Structure formats: structure tokens, C-alpha cells
PDB file of C-alpha atoms in Angstrom:
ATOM      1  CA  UNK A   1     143.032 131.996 105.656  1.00 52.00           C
ATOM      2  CA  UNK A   2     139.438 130.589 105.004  1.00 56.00           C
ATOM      3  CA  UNK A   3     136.813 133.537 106.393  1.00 52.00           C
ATOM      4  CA  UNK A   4     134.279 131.108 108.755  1.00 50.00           C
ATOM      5  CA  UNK A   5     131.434 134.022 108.048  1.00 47.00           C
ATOM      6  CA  UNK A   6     131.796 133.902 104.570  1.00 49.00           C
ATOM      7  CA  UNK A   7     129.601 131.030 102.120  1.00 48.00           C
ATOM      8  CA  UNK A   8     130.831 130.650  98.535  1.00 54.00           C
ATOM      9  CA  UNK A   9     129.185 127.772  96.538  1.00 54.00           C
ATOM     10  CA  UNK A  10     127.403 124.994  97.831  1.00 54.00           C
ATOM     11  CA  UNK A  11     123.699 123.423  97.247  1.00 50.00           C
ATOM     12  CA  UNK A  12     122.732 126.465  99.918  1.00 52.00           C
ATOM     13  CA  UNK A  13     123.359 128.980  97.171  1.00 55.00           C
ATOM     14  CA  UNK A  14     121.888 126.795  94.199  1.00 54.00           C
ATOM     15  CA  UNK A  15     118.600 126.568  95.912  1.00 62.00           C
ATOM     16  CA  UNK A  16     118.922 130.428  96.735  1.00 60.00           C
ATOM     17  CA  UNK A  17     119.301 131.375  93.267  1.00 66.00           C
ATOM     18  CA  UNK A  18     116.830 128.963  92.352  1.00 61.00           C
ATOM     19  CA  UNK A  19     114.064 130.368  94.544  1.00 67.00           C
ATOM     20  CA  UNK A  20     115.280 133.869  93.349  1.00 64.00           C
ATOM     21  CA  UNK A  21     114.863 132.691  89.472  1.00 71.00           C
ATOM     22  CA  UNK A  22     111.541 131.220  89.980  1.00 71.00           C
ATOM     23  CA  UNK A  23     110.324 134.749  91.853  1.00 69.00           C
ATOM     24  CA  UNK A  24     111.055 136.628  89.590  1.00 71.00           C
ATOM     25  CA  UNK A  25     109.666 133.995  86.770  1.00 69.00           C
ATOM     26  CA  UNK A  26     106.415 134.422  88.264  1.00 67.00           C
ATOM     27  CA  UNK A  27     106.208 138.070  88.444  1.00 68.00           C
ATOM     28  CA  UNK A  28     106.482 138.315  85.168  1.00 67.00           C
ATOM     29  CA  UNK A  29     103.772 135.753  84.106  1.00 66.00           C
ATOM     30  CA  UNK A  30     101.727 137.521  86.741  1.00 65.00           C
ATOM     31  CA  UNK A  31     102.189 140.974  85.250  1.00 64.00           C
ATOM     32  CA  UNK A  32     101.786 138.971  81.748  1.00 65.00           C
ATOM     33  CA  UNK A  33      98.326 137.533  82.888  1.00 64.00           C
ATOM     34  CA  UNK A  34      97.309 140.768  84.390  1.00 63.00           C
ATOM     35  CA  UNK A  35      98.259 143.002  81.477  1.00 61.00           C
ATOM     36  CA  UNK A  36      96.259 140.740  79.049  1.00 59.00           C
ATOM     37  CA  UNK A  37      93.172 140.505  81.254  1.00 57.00           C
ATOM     38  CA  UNK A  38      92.679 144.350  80.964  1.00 51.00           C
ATOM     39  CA  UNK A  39      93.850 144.218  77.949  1.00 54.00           C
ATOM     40  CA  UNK A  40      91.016 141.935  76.770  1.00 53.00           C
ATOM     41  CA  UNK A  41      87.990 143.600  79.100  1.00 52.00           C
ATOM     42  CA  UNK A  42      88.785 146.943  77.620  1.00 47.00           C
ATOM     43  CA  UNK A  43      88.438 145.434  73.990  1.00 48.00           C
ATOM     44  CA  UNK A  44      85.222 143.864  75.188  1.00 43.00           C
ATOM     45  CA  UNK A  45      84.050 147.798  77.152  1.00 42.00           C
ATOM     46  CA  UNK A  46      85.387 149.996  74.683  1.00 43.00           C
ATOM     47  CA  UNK A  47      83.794 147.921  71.512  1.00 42.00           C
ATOM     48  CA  UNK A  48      80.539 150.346  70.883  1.00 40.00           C
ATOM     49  CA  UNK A  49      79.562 149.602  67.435  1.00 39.00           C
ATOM     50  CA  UNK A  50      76.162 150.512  66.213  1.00 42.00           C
ATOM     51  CA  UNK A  51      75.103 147.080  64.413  1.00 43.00           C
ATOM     52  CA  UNK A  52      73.169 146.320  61.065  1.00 45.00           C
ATOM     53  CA  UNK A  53      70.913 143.255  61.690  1.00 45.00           C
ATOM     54  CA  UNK A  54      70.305 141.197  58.870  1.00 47.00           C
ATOM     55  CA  UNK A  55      67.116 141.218  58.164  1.00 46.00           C
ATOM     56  CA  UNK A  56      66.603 137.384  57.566  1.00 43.00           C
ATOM     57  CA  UNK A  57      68.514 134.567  59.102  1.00 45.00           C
ATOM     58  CA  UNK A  58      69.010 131.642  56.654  1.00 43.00           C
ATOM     59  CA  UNK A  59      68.082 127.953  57.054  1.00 43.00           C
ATOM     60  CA  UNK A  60      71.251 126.095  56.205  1.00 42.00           C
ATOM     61  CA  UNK A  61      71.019 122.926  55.743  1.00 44.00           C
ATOM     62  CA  UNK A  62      72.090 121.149  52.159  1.00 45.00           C
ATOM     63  CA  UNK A  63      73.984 118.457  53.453  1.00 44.00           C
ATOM     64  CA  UNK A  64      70.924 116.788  55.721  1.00 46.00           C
ATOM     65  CA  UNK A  65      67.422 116.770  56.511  1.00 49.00           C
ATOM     66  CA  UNK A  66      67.957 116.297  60.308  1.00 56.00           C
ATOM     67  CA  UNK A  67      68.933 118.907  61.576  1.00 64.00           C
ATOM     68  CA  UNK A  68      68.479 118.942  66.102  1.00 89.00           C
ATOM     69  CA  UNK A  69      69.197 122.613  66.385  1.00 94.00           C
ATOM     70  CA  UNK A  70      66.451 124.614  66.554  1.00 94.00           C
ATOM     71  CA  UNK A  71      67.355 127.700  64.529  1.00 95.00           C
ATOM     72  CA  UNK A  72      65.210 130.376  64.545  1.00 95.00           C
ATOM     73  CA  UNK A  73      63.878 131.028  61.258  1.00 92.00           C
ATOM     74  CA  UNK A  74      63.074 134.924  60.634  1.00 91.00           C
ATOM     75  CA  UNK A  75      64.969 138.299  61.508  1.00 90.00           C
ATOM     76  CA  UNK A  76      67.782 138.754  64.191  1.00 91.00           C
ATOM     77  CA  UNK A  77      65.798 141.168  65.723  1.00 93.00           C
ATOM     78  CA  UNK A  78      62.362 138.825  66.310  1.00 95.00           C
ATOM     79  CA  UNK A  79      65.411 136.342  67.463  1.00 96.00           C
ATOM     80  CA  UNK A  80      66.672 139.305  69.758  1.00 96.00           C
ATOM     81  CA  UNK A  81      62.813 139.701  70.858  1.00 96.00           C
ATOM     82  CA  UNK A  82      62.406 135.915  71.637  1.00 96.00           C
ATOM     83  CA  UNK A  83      65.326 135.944  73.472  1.00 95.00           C
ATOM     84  CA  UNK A  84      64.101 138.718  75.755  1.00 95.00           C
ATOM     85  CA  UNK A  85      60.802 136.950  76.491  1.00 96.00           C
ATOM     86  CA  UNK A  86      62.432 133.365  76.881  1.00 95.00           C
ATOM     87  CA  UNK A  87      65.224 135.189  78.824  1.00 94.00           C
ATOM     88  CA  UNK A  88      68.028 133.641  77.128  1.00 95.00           C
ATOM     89  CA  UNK A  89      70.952 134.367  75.141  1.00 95.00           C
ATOM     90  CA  UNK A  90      71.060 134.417  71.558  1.00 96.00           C
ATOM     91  CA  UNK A  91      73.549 131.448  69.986  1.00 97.00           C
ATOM     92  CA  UNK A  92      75.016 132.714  66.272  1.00 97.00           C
ATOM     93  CA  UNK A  93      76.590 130.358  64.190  1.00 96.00           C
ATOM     94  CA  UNK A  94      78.259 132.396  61.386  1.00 96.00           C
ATOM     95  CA  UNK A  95      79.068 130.375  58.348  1.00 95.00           C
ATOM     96  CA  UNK A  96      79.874 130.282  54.696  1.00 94.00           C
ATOM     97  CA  UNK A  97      78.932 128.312  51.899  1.00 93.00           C
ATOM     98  CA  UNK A  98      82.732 127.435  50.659  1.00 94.00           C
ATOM     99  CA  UNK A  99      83.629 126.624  54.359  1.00 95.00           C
ATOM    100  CA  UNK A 100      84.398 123.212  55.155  1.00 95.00           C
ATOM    101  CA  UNK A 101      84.813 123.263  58.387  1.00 95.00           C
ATOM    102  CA  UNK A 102      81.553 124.735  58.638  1.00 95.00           C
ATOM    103  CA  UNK A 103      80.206 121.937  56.803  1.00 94.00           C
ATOM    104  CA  UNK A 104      81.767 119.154  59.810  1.00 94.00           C
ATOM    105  CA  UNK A 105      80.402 121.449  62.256  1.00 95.00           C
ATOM    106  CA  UNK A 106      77.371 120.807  60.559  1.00 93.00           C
ATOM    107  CA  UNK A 107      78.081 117.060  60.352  1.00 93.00           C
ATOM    108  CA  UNK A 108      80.333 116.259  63.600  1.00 94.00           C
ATOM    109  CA  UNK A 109      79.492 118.637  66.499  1.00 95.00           C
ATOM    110  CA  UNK A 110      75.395 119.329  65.826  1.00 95.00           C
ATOM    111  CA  UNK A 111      74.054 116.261  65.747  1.00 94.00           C
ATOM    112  CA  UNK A 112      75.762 115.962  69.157  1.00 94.00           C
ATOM    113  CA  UNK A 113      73.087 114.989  71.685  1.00 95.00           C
ATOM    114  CA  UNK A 114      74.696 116.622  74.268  1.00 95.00           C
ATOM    115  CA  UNK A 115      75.803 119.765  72.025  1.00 96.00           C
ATOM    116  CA  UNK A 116      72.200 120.284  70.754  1.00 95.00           C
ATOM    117  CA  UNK A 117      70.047 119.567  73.677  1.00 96.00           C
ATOM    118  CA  UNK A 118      72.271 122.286  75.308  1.00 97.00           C
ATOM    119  CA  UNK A 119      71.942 125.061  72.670  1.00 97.00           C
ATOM    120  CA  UNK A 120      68.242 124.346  72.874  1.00 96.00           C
ATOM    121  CA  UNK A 121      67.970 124.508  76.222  1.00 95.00           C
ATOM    122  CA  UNK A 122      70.011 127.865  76.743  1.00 95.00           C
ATOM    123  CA  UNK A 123      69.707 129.677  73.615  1.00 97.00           C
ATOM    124  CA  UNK A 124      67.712 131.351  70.459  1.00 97.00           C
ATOM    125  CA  UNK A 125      69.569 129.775  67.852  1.00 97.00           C
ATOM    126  CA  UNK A 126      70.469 131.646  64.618  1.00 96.00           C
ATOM    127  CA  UNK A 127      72.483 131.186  61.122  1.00 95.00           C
ATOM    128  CA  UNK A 128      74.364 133.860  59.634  1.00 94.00           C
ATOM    129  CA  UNK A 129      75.338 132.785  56.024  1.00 93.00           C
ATOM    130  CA  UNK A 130      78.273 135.611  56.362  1.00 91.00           C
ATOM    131  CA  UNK A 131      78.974 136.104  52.123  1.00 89.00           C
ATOM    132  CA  UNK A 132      74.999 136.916  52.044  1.00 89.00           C
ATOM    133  CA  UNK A 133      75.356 140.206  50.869  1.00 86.00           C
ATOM    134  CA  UNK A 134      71.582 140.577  50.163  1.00 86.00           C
ATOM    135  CA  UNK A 135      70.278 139.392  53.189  1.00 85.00           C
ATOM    136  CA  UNK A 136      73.003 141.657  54.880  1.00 88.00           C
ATOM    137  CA  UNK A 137      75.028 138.496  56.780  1.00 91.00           C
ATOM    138  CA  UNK A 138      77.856 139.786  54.907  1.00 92.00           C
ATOM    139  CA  UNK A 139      77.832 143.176  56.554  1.00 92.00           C
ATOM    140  CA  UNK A 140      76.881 141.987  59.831  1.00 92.00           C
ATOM    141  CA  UNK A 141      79.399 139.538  60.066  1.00 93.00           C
ATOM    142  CA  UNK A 142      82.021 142.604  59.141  1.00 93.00           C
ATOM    143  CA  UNK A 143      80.484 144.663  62.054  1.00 93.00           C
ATOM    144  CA  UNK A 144      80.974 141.512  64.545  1.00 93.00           C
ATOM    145  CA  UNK A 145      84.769 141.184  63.165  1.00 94.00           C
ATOM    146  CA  UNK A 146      83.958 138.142  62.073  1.00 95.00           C
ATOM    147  CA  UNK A 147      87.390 136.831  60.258  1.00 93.00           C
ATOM    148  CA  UNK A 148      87.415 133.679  60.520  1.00 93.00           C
ATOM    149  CA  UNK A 149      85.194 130.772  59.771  1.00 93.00           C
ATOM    150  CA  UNK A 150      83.178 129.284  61.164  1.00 95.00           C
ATOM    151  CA  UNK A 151      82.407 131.807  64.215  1.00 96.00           C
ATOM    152  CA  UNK A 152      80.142 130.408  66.949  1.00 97.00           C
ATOM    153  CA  UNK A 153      78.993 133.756  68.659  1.00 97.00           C
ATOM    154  CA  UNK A 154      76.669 134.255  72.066  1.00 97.00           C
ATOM    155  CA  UNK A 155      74.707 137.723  72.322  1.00 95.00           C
ATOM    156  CA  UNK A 156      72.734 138.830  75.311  1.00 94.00           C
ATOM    157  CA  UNK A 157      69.055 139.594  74.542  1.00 89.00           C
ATOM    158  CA  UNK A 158      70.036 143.428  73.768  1.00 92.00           C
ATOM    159  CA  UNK A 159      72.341 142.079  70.829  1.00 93.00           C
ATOM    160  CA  UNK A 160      76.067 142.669  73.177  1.00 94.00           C
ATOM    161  CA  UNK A 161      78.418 140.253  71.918  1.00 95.00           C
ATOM    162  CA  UNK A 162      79.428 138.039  75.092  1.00 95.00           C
ATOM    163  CA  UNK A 163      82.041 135.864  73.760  1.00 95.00           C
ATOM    164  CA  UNK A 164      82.792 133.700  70.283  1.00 95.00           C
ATOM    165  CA  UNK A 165      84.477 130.650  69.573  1.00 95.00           C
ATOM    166  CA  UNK A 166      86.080 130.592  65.986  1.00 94.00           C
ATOM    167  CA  UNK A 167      87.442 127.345  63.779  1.00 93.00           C
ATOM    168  CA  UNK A 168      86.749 123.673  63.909  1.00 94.00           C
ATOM    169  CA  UNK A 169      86.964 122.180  67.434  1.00 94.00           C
ATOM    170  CA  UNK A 170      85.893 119.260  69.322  1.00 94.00           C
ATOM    171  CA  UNK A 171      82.100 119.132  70.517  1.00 95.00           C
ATOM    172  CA  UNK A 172      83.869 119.088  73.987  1.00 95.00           C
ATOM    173  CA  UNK A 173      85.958 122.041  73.460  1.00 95.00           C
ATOM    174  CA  UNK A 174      82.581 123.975  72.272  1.00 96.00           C
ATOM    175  CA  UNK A 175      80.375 123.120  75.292  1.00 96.00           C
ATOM    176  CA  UNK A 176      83.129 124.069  77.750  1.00 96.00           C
ATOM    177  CA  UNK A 177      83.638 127.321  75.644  1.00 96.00           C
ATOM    178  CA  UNK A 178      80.292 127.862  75.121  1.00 96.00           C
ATOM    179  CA  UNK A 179      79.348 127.164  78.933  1.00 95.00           C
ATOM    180  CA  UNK A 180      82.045 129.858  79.985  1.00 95.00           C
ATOM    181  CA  UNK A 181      80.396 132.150  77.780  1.00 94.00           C
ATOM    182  CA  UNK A 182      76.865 131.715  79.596  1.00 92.00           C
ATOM    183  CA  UNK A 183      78.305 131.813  82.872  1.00 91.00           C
ATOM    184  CA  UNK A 184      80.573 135.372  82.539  1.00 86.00           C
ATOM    185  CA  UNK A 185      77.311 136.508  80.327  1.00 81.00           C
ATOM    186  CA  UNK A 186      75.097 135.839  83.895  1.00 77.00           C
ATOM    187  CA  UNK A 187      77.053 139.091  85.035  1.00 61.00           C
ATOM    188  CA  UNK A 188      76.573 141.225  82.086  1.00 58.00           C
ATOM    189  CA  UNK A 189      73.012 140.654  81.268  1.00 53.00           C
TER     190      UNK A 189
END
């Protein structure tokens, strides 16, 4: 005899389990997402690293004579200091001479009207030739963990890394990166 109080099967059940699946789906992205967001800030807090300026920033520039950044030519630390006046936030590009995508960076994204009137706007901007061992770009560029090339970094004005962007992207990509960067930087300053 068929029990009336008892349900087996049906689209009832289906959407049930579905609803059930999907729960516990998001849970674990949420735990995911949460778990790499402290994850990353304690990186970012615990990283206490007592940094080696260079003490000259170099003036790269062999494949054009335009060039609509305005780096900073002198020492991180009169960079650091003009930052602090200007109140901005310093803008690193770390690069090396056998990278090429350092070298489309140089050709695609900074002649970008929008890319460059932004970086001048907002930022000190420096070069860090990063195999420089002389001028000490190498060894900076170790302390910063810089690993891969090209490395577009943001410092506040006391030299606190805020946030990087590393390998060849899309002038968009940068700006929306870099504008991120400025606006979580607002609260650490």
C-alpha cells in the first residue's frame, strides 16, 4: 500500500537537492574568498623588511626620444621626499634591459594619453633598471620580491609597498589596477 505522507522522487526533490548543492557550493567559495583575503592582508601586515634604496634611478629610454612619463631623475629617496611634499604616491616601474615585454610597455601602454596623463597626475614616477647591480636596482628589486618582469609597483610617500602589477597587460587592465591601488592606498597613507 502506497504511504500518502511519504514523497519519493519527483521535480519537488530535484529542486531540494538542488538548492541544498548550491548552499553548500557557496559556503565553500565563501570560506575560499575569506581564507584568501586574510591570507593576502597578513602577507601585506606581516611584510617588515628594512629596504636598500638605490641610490640613483635610471633614465630608460633607448628605444625613443618621447618619452610622456615624467620620471623622476635622481635617488628614490629625493623621489620618496617629493612625494611627501606633492602628497602623492610614488609609481615604480621595475624593468630589465633583456625584457621584452618591458620594452612594449615602453612602446604600447606609455605613450598612452590616458595612461600617462594619469601617472603624472597621481604619482612621482621612477625606473628601476632591476639587473643594475651598481646602482643597487638589483638588490632593491630582490628586497621588493620582485620576480617577475616587468613589475609596475605603487609606494606611499614613506616607501610601504601598496600594491604591484607584474607582466605585459593591456593599458586598460593597468589603469584599473593601478586605480585600485590608489584608492585602497587612500586608507593606508
Amino acid at each position: 500500500m502506497n504511504n500518502p505522507l511519504r514523497f519519493e522522487g519527483g521535480f519537488f526533490m530535484f529542486t531540494l537537492q538542488v538548492q541544498l548543492m548550491m548552499l553548500k557550493s557557496l559556503s565553500l567559495l565563501g570560506l575560499l574568498l575569506f581564507s584568501t583575503a586574510v591570507i593576502a592582508q597578513n602577507k601585506v601586515i606581516d611584510r617588515k623588511i628594512e629596504y636598500v634604496y638605490p641610490s640613483t634611478t635610471s633614465s630608460y629610454n633607448d628605444n625613443s626620444d618621447y618619452m610622456p612619463i615624467e620620471f623622476h631623475v635622481g635617488s628614490l629617496d629625493s623621489a620618496l621626499q617629493l612625494a611627501k611634499e606633492e602628497r602623492k604616491l610614488i609609481f615604480l616601474d621595475f624593468y630589465a634591459d633583456w625584457c621584452g615585454p618591458c620594452k612594449l610597455i615602453e612602446k604600447e601602454v606609455f605613450v598612452d594619453p590616458e595612461f600617462y596623463n594619469y601617472i603624472n597626475q597621481n604619482f612621482i614616477a621612477v625606473k628601476i633598471h632591476g639587473d643594475d647591480i651598481d646602482g643597487g636596482g638589483f638588490d632593491y628589486a630582490e628586497n621588493m620580491e620582485v620576480i617577475e618582469w616587468p613589475t609596475l609597483m605603487v609606494l606611499n610617500n614613506k616607501g610601504e609597498e601598496m600594491g604591484r602589477v607584474s607582466g605585459y597587460n593591456t593599458t586598460y587592465t593597468y589603469l584599473l589596477e593601478l586605480k585600485r591601488i590608489e584608492r585602497y592606498s587612500a586608507y593606508r597613507r
